[in-house]
Tab-separated table of C-alpha atoms in Angstrom:
chain	number	residue	atom	x	y	z
J	31	ALA	CA	52.656	61.962	-29.522
J	32	VAL	CA	49.981	61.532	-26.852
J	33	ARG	CA	51.388	64.452	-24.843
J	34	LYS	CA	51.521	66.756	-27.878
J	35	ALA	CA	47.968	65.911	-28.907
J	36	ALA	CA	46.603	66.373	-25.386
J	37	ALA	CA	48.437	69.697	-25.053
J	38	LEU	CA	46.469	71.130	-27.975
J	39	GLY	CA	43.356	70.991	-25.821
J	40	HIS	CA	41.071	72.700	-28.340
J	41	ALA	CA	39.287	69.772	-29.978
J	42	PRO	CA	35.828	68.798	-28.666
J	43	ARG	CA	37.322	65.381	-27.888
J	44	LEU	CA	40.587	63.506	-28.406
J	45	TYR	CA	40.530	59.762	-29.064
J	46	VAL	CA	43.988	58.154	-29.010
J	47	GLN	CA	44.162	54.888	-30.931
J	48	HIS	CA	46.326	51.862	-30.152
J	49	VAL	CA	47.756	53.036	-26.825
J	50	SER	CA	50.603	50.606	-26.129
J	51	THR	CA	52.729	51.980	-23.278
J	52	ALA	CA	52.328	52.711	-19.586
J	53	ARG	CA	53.534	56.253	-20.290
J	54	GLY	CA	50.853	56.826	-22.918
J	55	ALA	CA	48.135	55.554	-20.591
J	56	ALA	CA	49.452	57.756	-17.766
J	57	LEU	CA	49.388	60.861	-19.972
J	58	ILE	CA	45.774	60.175	-20.896
J	59	ALA	CA	44.898	59.722	-17.216
J	60	ALA	CA	46.635	63.008	-16.344
J	61	ALA	CA	44.821	64.875	-19.121
J	62	ARG	CA	41.482	63.489	-17.963
J	63	ALA	CA	42.265	64.515	-14.379
J	64	GLU	CA	42.682	68.081	-15.679
J	65	GLY	CA	39.230	67.904	-17.226
J	66	LEU	CA	40.370	67.519	-20.828
J	67	PRO	CA	38.092	65.424	-23.099
J	68	VAL	CA	40.730	62.774	-23.781
J	69	THR	CA	40.347	59.027	-23.901
J	70	GLY	CA	42.089	56.129	-25.568
J	71	GLU	CA	41.736	52.750	-27.194
J	72	VAL	CA	43.803	49.619	-26.697
J	73	THR	CA	44.076	46.458	-28.800
J	74	PRO	CA	43.697	42.784	-27.837
J	75	HIS	CA	47.338	42.112	-28.717
J	76	HIS	CA	48.667	44.850	-26.460
J	77	LEU	CA	46.510	43.432	-23.650
J	78	THR	CA	47.617	39.808	-24.068
J	79	LEU	CA	51.064	39.689	-25.731
J	80	THR	CA	54.443	41.179	-24.809
J	81	GLU	CA	57.731	41.787	-26.580
J	82	GLU	CA	58.955	38.408	-25.314
J	83	VAL	CA	57.282	36.712	-28.294
J	84	TRP	CA	59.667	38.662	-30.561
J	85	ARG	CA	62.664	36.580	-29.499
J	86	GLY	CA	62.346	34.421	-32.603
J	87	PHE	CA	61.747	37.439	-34.886
J	88	ASP	CA	58.490	35.853	-36.001
J	89	ALA	CA	56.695	38.156	-38.465
J	90	ARG	CA	53.321	37.038	-37.104
J	91	PHE	CA	54.034	39.401	-34.220
J	92	LYS	CA	55.110	42.358	-36.368
J	93	VAL	CA	52.646	45.106	-35.531
J	94	ALA	CA	52.565	48.891	-35.174
J	95	PRO	CA	52.883	50.129	-32.529
J	96	PRO	CA	55.078	47.195	-31.485
J	97	LEU	CA	54.385	44.832	-28.628
J	98	ARG	CA	55.738	46.224	-25.373
J	99	THR	CA	56.953	45.014	-21.980
J	100	ALA	CA	54.985	43.041	-19.412
J	101	SER	CA	54.844	46.140	-17.195
J	102	ASP	CA	53.348	48.133	-20.076
J	103	MET	CA	50.715	45.443	-20.550
J	104	GLU	CA	49.828	45.503	-16.851
J	105	ALA	CA	49.477	49.292	-16.942
J	106	LEU	CA	47.169	49.095	-19.964
J	107	ILE	CA	44.942	46.542	-18.251
J	108	GLY	CA	44.719	48.787	-15.195
J	109	ALA	CA	43.891	51.843	-17.301
J	110	LEU	CA	41.228	49.852	-19.141
J	111	GLU	CA	39.593	48.771	-15.890
J	112	ARG	CA	39.621	52.313	-14.481
J	113	GLY	CA	38.085	53.740	-17.663
J	114	GLU	CA	41.078	55.862	-18.665
J	115	LEU	CA	41.127	53.721	-21.795
J	116	ALA	CA	37.480	53.679	-22.799
J	117	ALA	CA	37.602	51.347	-25.774
J	118	ILE	CA	39.012	48.116	-27.114
J	119	GLY	CA	39.637	48.110	-30.874
J	120	THR	CA	40.722	44.954	-32.659
J	121	ASP	CA	43.048	46.681	-35.162
J	122	HIS	CA	42.197	43.632	-37.293
J	123	ALA	CA	44.669	43.299	-40.178
J	124	PRO	CA	43.704	40.285	-42.320
J	125	HIS	CA	46.989	39.696	-44.123
J	126	THR	CA	47.337	36.243	-45.604
J	127	ALA	CA	49.617	33.658	-44.034
J	128	ALA	CA	51.834	33.867	-47.133
J	129	GLU	CA	52.277	37.616	-46.647
J	130	LYS	CA	53.276	37.131	-43.015
J	131	GLU	CA	55.702	34.329	-43.924
J	132	ARG	CA	57.939	36.791	-45.752
J	133	ASP	CA	61.187	37.864	-44.126
J	134	LEU	CA	60.735	40.256	-41.235
J	135	GLU	CA	61.651	43.379	-43.206
J	136	ASN	CA	59.155	42.732	-46.009
J	137	ALA	CA	56.269	41.211	-44.060
J	138	PRO	CA	53.384	43.659	-43.500
J	139	PHE	CA	52.548	45.134	-40.114
J	140	GLY	CA	49.454	43.920	-38.302
J	141	MET	CA	47.729	40.778	-37.129
J	142	PRO	CA	44.207	39.352	-37.294
J	143	SER	CA	42.185	39.400	-34.091
J	144	LEU	CA	38.539	39.984	-35.002
J	145	GLU	CA	37.467	36.343	-34.738
J	146	VAL	CA	39.172	35.691	-31.407
J	147	ALA	CA	38.947	39.115	-29.737
J	148	PHE	CA	36.066	38.420	-27.373
J	149	PRO	CA	36.987	34.891	-26.221
J	150	LEU	CA	40.632	35.956	-25.931
J	151	LEU	CA	39.831	38.903	-23.670
J	152	TYR	CA	37.122	37.028	-21.784
J	153	THR	CA	39.640	34.277	-21.006
J	154	GLU	CA	42.673	36.436	-20.233
J	155	LEU	CA	40.994	39.361	-18.461
J	156	VAL	CA	37.710	38.100	-17.003
J	157	GLU	CA	38.504	34.462	-16.208
J	158	LYS	CA	42.170	34.774	-15.284
J	159	ARG	CA	42.346	38.290	-13.825
J	160	GLY	CA	38.879	38.895	-12.465
J	161	LEU	CA	38.008	41.898	-14.629
J	162	PRO	CA	34.247	42.375	-14.277
J	163	LEU	CA	32.444	41.047	-17.338
J	164	ALA	CA	30.391	44.244	-17.449
J	165	VAL	CA	33.604	46.250	-17.859
J	166	LEU	CA	34.812	44.126	-20.777
J	167	ILE	CA	31.440	44.379	-22.511
J	168	GLU	CA	31.272	48.141	-21.960
J	169	ARG	CA	34.781	48.685	-23.353
J	170	MET	CA	33.880	46.717	-26.497
J	171	THR	CA	30.433	48.256	-27.073
J	172	SER	CA	29.147	51.476	-25.513
J	173	GLY	CA	32.625	52.726	-24.567
J	174	PRO	CA	33.810	53.124	-28.166
J	175	ARG	CA	30.483	54.678	-29.200
J	176	ALA	CA	30.635	57.255	-26.425
J	177	ALA	CA	34.279	58.068	-27.166
J	178	LEU	CA	33.353	58.784	-30.785
J	179	GLY	CA	30.280	60.825	-29.896
J	180	LEU	CA	27.793	58.248	-31.168
J	181	ALA	CA	24.422	57.599	-29.587
J	182	PRO	CA	24.400	54.564	-27.294
J	183	ALA	CA	22.915	51.325	-28.563
J	184	ARG	CA	19.861	50.108	-26.645
J	185	LEU	CA	18.562	46.680	-25.758
J	186	ALA	CA	14.875	47.506	-25.757
J	187	GLN	CA	11.661	46.472	-27.463
J	188	GLY	CA	11.514	48.044	-30.908
J	189	ALA	CA	15.198	49.027	-30.945
J	190	PRO	CA	17.505	47.526	-33.624
J	191	ALA	CA	19.172	44.437	-32.164
J	192	ASP	CA	22.946	44.766	-32.396
J	193	LEU	CA	24.211	41.977	-30.200
J	194	MET	CA	26.374	38.905	-29.845
J	195	LEU	CA	25.500	35.795	-27.869
J	196	PHE	CA	28.437	33.916	-26.391
J	197	ASP	CA	29.022	30.642	-24.580
J	198	PRO	CA	30.719	31.213	-21.198
J	199	ALA	CA	31.451	27.535	-20.614
J	200	THR	CA	32.693	25.701	-23.707
J	201	ARG	CA	36.456	25.716	-24.211
J	202	CYS	CA	37.907	25.570	-27.727
J	203	THR	CA	41.414	25.848	-29.119
J	204	VAL	CA	42.218	28.641	-31.569
J	205	ASP	CA	42.439	26.977	-34.989
J	206	PRO	CA	43.188	29.430	-37.837
J	207	ALA	CA	42.044	26.849	-40.398
J	208	ARG	CA	38.483	27.527	-39.215
J	209	PHE	CA	38.678	31.317	-39.615
J	210	VAL	CA	36.261	33.046	-41.974
J	211	SER	CA	38.848	35.770	-42.596
J	212	LYS	CA	41.438	35.302	-45.337
J	213	ALA	CA	44.045	35.527	-42.575
J	214	ARG	CA	44.447	31.830	-41.844
J	215	TYR	CA	47.024	32.298	-39.106
J	216	SER	CA	46.932	33.648	-35.576
J	217	PRO	CA	49.400	34.806	-32.917
J	218	TRP	CA	47.163	32.889	-30.494
J	219	ALA	CA	46.993	29.634	-32.494
J	220	GLY	CA	46.785	26.645	-30.186
J	221	ARG	CA	45.639	28.678	-27.184
J	222	GLU	CA	42.579	27.316	-25.383
J	223	LEU	CA	39.923	29.981	-24.896
J	224	VAL	CA	36.445	30.188	-23.412
J	225	GLY	CA	33.629	32.611	-24.197
J	226	TRP	CA	33.249	31.920	-27.895
J	227	PRO	CA	30.523	33.748	-29.872
J	228	ARG	CA	27.570	31.635	-30.952
J	229	LEU	CA	25.278	34.128	-32.713
J	230	THR	CA	25.632	37.689	-34.042
J	231	LEU	CA	22.804	40.066	-34.951
J	232	VAL	CA	23.242	43.417	-36.710
J	233	ALA	CA	20.204	45.712	-36.870
J	234	GLY	CA	18.051	42.725	-35.981
J	235	ARG	CA	19.409	40.584	-38.815
J	236	GLU	CA	21.312	37.378	-38.186
J	237	VAL	CA	24.720	37.770	-39.846
J	238	TRP	CA	26.557	34.828	-38.310
J	239	ARG	CA	25.696	31.649	-36.441
J	240	ASP	CA	27.909	28.929	-35.045
J	241	ALA	CA	27.270	25.858	-37.192
J	242	THR	CA	27.017	23.719	-34.048
J	243	LEU	CA	24.188	25.853	-32.640
J	244	ALA	CA	20.882	24.035	-32.983
């Protein structure tokens, strides 16, 4: 699908969502090397989970496109760092725990990741793998905006404040019971993460604050 879309070559830009394989990332890199306006997006689950979790046929991990091999995951991380994949998109799917507890055939595709996306990627990519923090932030903020042709956000006096403050030190365990989303389950439940958000502003307005923040 990536190859066919890139071969069209007539659109002002091509943005490939949910890239999940090494082959897909390589095709995007090749198209970019030819000067084509192609980039891609990758999800937190394809950057942190592999098909190995499917051994128990647990519907929590049922997602489209499916989780891939460890080598695919490594290739995606490399493509993200090099900028061939310009954006991280959560692909947040807030199905209820009851919906995901159905048998595998009838459970819906998708998993929730919005509330853990930043600490998950900060822990797994920045802390454990040494990805520069600036790269992670760019791929979650200005990278997606640029890929979609949107004007960049600015941190400047008088500009609307769209920002998130996070704690780079405190470690907390993923507890779905504390989620704001209706999806009170998580593929990362029980995992200890660092880099949790403490405050979120949208257009200068406070929309969320950690209750423990004074």
